mmCIF file of C-alpha atoms and ligand atoms in Angstrom:
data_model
loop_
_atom_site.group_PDB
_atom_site.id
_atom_site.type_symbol
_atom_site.label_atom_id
_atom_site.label_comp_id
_atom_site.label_asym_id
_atom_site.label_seq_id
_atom_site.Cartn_x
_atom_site.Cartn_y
_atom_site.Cartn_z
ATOM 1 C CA UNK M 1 -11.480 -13.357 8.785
ATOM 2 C CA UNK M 2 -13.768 -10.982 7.036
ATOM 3 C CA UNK M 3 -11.370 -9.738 4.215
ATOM 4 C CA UNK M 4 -12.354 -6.892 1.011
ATOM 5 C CA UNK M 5 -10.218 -5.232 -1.244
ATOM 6 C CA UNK M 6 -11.503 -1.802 -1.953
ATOM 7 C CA UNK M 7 -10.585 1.132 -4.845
ATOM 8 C CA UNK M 8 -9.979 4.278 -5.046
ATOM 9 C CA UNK M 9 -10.335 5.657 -8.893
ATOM 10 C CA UNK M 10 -8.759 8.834 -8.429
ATOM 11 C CA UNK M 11 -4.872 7.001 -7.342
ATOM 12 C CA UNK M 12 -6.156 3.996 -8.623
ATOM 13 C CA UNK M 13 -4.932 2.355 -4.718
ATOM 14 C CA UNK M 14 -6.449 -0.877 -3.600
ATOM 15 C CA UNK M 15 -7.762 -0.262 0.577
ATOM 16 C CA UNK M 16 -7.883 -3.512 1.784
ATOM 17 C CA UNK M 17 -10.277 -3.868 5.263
ATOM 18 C CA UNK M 18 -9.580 -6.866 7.280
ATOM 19 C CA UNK M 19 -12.092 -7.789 10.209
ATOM 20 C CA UNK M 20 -12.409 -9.930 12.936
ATOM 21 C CA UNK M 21 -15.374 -11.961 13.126
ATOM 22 C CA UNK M 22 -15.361 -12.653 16.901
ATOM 23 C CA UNK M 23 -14.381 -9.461 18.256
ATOM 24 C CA UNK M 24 -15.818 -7.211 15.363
ATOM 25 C CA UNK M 25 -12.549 -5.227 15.055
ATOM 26 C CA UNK M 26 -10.803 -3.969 11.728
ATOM 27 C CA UNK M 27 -8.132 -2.680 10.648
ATOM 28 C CA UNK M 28 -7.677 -0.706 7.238
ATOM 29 C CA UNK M 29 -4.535 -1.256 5.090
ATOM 30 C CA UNK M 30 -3.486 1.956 2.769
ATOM 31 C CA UNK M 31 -6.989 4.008 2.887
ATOM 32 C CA UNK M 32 -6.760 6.833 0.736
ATOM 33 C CA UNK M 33 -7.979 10.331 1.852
ATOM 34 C CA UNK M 34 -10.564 11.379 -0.578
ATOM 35 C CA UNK M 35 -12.375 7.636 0.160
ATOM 36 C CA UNK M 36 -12.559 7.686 3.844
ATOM 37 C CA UNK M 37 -16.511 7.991 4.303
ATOM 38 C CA UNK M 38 -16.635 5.325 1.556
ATOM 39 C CA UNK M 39 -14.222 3.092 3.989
ATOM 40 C CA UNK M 40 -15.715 4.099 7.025
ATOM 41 C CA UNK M 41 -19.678 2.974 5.558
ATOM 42 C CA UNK M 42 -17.959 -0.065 4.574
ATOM 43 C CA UNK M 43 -16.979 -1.010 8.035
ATOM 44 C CA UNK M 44 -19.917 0.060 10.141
ATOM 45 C CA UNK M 45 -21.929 -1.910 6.854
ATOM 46 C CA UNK M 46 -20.525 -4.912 8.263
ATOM 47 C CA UNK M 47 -21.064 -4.432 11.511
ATOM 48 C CA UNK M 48 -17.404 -3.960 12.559
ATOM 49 C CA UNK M 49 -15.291 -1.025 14.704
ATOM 50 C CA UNK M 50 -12.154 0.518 12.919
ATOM 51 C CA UNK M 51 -9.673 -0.516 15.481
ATOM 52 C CA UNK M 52 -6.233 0.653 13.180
ATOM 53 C CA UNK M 53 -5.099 1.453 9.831
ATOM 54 C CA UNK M 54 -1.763 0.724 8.584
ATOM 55 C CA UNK M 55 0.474 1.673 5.609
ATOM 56 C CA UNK M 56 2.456 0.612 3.675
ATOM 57 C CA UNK M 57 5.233 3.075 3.276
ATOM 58 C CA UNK M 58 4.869 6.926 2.445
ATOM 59 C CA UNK M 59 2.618 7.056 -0.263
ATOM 60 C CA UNK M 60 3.618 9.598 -3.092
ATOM 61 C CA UNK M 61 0.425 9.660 -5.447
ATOM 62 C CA UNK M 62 -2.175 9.615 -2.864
ATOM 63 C CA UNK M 63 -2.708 11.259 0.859
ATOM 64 C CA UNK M 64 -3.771 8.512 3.716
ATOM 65 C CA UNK M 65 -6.695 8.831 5.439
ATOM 66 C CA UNK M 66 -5.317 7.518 8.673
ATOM 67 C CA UNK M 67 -5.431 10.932 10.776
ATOM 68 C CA UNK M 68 -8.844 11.831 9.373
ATOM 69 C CA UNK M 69 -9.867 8.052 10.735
ATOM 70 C CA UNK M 70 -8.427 8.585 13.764
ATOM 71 C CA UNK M 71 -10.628 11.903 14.199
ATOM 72 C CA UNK M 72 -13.863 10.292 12.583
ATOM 73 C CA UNK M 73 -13.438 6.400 14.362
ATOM 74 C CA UNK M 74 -11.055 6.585 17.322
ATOM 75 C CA UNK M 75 -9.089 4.258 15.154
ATOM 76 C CA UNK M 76 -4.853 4.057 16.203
ATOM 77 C CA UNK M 77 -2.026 4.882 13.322
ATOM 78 C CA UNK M 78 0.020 2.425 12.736
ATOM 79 C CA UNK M 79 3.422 2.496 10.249
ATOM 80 C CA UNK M 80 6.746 1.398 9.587
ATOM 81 C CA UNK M 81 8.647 2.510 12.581
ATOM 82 C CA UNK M 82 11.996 3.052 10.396
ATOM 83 C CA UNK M 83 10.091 6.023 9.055
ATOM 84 C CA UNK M 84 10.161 7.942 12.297
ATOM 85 C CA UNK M 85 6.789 9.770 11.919
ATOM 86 C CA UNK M 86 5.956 11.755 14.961
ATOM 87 C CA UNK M 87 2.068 11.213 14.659
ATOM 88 C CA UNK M 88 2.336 7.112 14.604
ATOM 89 C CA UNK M 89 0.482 5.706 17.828
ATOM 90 C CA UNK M 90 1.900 1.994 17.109
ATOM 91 C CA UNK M 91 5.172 1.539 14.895
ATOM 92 C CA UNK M 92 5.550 -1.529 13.247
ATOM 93 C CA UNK M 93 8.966 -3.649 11.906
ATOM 94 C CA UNK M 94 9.479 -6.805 10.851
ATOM 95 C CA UNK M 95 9.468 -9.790 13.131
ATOM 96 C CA UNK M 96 7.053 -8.564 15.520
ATOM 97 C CA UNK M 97 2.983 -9.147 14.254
ATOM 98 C CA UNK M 98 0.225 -6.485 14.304
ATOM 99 C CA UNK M 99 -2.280 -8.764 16.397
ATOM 100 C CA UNK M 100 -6.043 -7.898 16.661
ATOM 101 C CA UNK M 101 -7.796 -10.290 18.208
ATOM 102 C CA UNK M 102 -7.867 -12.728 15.279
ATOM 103 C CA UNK M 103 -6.391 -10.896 12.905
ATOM 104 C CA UNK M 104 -2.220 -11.311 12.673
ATOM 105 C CA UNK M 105 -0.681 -8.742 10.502
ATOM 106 C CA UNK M 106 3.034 -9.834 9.909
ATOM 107 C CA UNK M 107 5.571 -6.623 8.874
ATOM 108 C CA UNK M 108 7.518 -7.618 5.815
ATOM 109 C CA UNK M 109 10.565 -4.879 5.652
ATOM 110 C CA UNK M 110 10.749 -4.704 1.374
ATOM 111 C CA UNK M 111 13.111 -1.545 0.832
ATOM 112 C CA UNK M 112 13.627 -0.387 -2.825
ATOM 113 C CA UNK M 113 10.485 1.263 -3.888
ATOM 114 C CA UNK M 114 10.947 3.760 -0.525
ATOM 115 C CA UNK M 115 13.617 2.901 2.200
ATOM 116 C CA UNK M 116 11.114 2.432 4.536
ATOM 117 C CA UNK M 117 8.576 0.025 2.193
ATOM 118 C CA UNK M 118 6.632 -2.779 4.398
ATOM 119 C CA UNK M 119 4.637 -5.502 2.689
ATOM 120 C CA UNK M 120 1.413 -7.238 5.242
ATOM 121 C CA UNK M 121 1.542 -10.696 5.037
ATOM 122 C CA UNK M 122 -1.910 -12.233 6.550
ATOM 123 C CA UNK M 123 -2.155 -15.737 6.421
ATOM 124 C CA UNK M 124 -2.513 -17.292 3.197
ATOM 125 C CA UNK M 125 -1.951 -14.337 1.376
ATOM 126 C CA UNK M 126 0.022 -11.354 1.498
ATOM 127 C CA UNK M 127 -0.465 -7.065 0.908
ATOM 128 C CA UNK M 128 3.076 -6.516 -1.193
ATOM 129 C CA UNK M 129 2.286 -2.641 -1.487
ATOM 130 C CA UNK M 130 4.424 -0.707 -4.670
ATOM 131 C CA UNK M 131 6.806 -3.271 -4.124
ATOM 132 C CA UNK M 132 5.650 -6.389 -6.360
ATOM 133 C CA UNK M 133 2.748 -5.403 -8.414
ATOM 134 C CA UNK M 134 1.277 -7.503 -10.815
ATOM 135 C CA UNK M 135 3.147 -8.470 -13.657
ATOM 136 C CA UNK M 136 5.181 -5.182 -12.604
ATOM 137 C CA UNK M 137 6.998 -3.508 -9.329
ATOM 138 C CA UNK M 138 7.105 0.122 -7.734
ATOM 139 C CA UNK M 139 8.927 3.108 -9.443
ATOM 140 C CA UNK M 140 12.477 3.278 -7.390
ATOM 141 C CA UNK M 141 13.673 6.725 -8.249
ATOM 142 C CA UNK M 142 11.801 8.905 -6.228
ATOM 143 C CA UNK M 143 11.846 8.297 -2.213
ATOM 144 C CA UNK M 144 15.509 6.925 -1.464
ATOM 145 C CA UNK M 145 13.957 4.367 -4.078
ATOM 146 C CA UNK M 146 16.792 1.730 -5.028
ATOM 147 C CA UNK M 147 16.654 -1.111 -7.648
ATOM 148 C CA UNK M 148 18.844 -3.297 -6.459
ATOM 149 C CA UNK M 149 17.131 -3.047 -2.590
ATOM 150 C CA UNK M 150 13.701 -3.675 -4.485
ATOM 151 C CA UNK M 151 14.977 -6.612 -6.594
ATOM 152 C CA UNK M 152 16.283 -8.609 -3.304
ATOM 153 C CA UNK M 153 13.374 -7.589 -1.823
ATOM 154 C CA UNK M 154 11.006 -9.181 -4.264
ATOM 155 C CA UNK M 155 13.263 -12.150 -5.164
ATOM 156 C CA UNK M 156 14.923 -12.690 -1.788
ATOM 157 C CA UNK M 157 11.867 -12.184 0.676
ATOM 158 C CA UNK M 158 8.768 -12.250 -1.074
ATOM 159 C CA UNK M 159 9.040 -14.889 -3.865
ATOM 160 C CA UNK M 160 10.357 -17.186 -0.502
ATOM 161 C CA UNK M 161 6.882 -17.153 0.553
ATOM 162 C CA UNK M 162 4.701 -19.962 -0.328
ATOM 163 C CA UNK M 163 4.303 -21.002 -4.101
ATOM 164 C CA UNK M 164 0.017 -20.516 -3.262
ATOM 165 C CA UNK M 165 0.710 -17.312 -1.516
ATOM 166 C CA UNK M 166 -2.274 -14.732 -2.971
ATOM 167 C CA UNK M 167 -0.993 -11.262 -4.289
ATOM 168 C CA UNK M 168 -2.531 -8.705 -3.053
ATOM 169 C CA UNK M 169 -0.727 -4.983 -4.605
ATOM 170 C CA UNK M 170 -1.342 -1.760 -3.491
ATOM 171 C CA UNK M 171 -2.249 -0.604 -7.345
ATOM 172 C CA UNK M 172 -3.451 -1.830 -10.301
ATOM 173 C CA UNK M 173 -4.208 0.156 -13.826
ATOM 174 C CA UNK M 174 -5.306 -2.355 -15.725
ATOM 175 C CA UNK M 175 -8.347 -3.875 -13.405
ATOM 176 C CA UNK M 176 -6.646 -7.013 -11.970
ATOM 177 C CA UNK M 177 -7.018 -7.917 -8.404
ATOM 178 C CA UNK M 178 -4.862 -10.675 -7.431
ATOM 179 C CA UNK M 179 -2.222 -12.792 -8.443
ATOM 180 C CA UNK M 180 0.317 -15.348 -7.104
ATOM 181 C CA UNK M 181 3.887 -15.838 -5.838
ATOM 182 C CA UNK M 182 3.890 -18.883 -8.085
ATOM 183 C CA UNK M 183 2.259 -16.737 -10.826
ATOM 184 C CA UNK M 184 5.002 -13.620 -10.062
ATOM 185 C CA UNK M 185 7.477 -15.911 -9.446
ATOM 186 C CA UNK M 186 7.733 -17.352 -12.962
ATOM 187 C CA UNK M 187 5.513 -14.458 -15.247
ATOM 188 C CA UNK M 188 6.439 -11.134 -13.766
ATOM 189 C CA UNK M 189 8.265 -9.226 -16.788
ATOM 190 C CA UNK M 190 10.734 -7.122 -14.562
ATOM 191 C CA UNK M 191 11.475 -9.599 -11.743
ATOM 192 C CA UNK M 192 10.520 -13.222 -12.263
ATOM 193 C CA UNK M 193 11.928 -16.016 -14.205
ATOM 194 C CA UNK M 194 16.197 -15.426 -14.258
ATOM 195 C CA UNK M 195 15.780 -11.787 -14.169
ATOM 196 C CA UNK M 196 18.990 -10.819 -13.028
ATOM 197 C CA UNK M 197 19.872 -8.144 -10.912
ATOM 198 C CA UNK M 198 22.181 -6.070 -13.390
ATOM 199 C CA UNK M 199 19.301 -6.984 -15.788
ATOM 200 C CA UNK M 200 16.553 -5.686 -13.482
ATOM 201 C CA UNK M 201 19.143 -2.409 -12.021
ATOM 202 C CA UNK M 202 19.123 -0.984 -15.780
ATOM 203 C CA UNK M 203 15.577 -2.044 -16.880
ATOM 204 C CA UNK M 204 14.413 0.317 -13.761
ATOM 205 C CA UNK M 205 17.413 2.807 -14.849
ATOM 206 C CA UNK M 206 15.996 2.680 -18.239
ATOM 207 C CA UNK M 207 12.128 3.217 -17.652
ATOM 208 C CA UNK M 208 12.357 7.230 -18.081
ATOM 209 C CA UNK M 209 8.642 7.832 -15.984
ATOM 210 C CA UNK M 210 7.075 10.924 -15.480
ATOM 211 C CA UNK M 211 7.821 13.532 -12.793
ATOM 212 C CA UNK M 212 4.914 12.176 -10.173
ATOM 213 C CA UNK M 213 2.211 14.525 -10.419
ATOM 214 C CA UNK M 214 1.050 14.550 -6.666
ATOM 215 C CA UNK M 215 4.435 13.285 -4.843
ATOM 216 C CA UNK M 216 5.474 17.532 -3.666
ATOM 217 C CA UNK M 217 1.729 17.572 -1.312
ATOM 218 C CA UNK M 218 1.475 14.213 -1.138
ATOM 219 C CA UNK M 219 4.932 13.261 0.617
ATOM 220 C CA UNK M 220 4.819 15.593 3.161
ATOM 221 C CA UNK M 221 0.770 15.261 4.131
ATOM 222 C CA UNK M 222 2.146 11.557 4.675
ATOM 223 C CA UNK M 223 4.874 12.408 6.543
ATOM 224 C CA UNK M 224 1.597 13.970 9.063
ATOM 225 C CA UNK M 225 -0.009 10.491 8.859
ATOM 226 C CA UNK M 226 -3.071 12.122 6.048
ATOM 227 C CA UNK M 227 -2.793 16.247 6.123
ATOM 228 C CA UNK M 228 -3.934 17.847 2.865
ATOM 229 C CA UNK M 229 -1.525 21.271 2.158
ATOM 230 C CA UNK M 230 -2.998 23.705 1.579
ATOM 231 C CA UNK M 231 -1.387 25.098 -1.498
ATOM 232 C CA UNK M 232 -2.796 22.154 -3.188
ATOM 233 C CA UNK M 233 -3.345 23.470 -6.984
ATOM 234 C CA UNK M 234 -6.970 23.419 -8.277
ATOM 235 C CA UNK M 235 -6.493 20.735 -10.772
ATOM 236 C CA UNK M 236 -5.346 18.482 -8.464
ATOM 237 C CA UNK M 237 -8.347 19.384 -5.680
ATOM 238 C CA UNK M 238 -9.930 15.445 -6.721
ATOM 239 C CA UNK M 239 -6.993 14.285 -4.323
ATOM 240 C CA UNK M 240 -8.446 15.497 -1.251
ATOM 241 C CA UNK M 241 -12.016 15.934 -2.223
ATOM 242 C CA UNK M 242 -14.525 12.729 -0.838
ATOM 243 C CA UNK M 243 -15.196 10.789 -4.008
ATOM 244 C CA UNK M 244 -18.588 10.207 -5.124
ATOM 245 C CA UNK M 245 -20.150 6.806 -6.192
ATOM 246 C CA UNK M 246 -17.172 4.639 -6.962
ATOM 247 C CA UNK M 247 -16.017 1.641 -8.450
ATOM 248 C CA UNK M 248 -15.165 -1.285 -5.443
ATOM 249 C CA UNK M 249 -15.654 -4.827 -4.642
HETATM 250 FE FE1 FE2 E 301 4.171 4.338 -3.520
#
């Protein structure tokens, strides 16, 4: 499996492309609008076809690239099917694999950060989304976001997986990459150790974040599978603009 985690400065998201070495397919997980020639380079670089992308849930700081991929690469939608977007080609749910050739994509349903929230797990290591971040978790009060849903579906689905699990979050802001279930499991401030769920209910209650600056375009250009409004305000333009040189690995 050809696998690369890829950023996006402006949202500070994580894109992760997975390929298939046999077949040359790939599939992108979360691409984010203003990076989609970036992602798109990246894939024909290595020699591979855009086959799907996939997300997560519907993202609130950042507008998917999925339709403009689908226009540009032939490349299918595919999303949580609970979230009953009319643009999806292939809806996913739990319990029933994204296969690509080689490339098994297994639907994790992980409900508090949106109702609708799906984590990837691939193998030996698994794409938790804004559910589990590292040393941290998705906001849960915008979204039908709900504490208690996020904290059993951290503790209850995610920290089940194996100990040597790799974590793989949809965002970081402080330049990590990856962690561990074993490493979450026991060091994650809001949800690991005996974190309880009263505990973990009002430390979420208690958190007092900003309004989201992006979530009134972004929410419903997701809900079109990657539309930018267009009463997008100036200052906020970087959103759906194609970045420049950027930061990835
Ligand atoms: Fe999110």
């Amino acid at each position: 499996m050809i696998f690369r985690q890829l950023f996006e400065p402006i949202s500070s998201t994580f894109t992760y492309l997975i390929g298939c070495e046999q077949s040359g397919k790939a599939v992108l997980i979360d691409p984010v609008l203003p990076a989609w020639e970036r992602d798109l380079a990246e894939i024909r670089g290595l020699g591979l076809d855009l086959a799907f992308t996939v997300d997560t849930h519907i993202h609130a700081d950042h507008i998917t690239s999925a339709r403009k991929l689908k226009q540009e690469a032939g490349s299918r939608i595919a999303h949580p099917a609970i979230d009953g977007l009319a643009c999806v080609d292939h809806p996913l749910e739990e319990g029933k694999p994204l296969v690509v050739d080689s490339i098994q994509i297994e639907p994790i349903f992980t409900p508090g950060h949106t109702d609708g929230h799906h984590a990837y797990r691939l193998g030996d290591r698994v794409l938790t989304g804004d559910a589990l971040l590292i040393d941290g978790c998705g906001r849960t009060d915008f979204q039908n976001g709900d504490a208690k849903a996020l904290y059993h579906s951290i503790r209850s689905k995610l920290f089940m997986l194996s100990d040597d699990t790799l974590v793989y979050p949809a965002h970081d802001y402080k330049q990590r990459r990856v962690s561990s279930i074993a490493q979450e499991k026991a060091r994650n401030p809001r949800l690991g150790g005996d974190r309880s769920l009263e505990d973990f209910v009002r430390l979420m209650g208690e958190l007092d974040l900003d309004y989201p600056k992006f979530i009134d375009y972004a929410v419903p250009g997701n809900r079109e599978c990657g539309v930018c409004p267009p009463d997008v305000p100036e200052k906020l333009e970087q959103y759906c603009d194609q970045i420049g040189d950027s930061l990835q690995g």
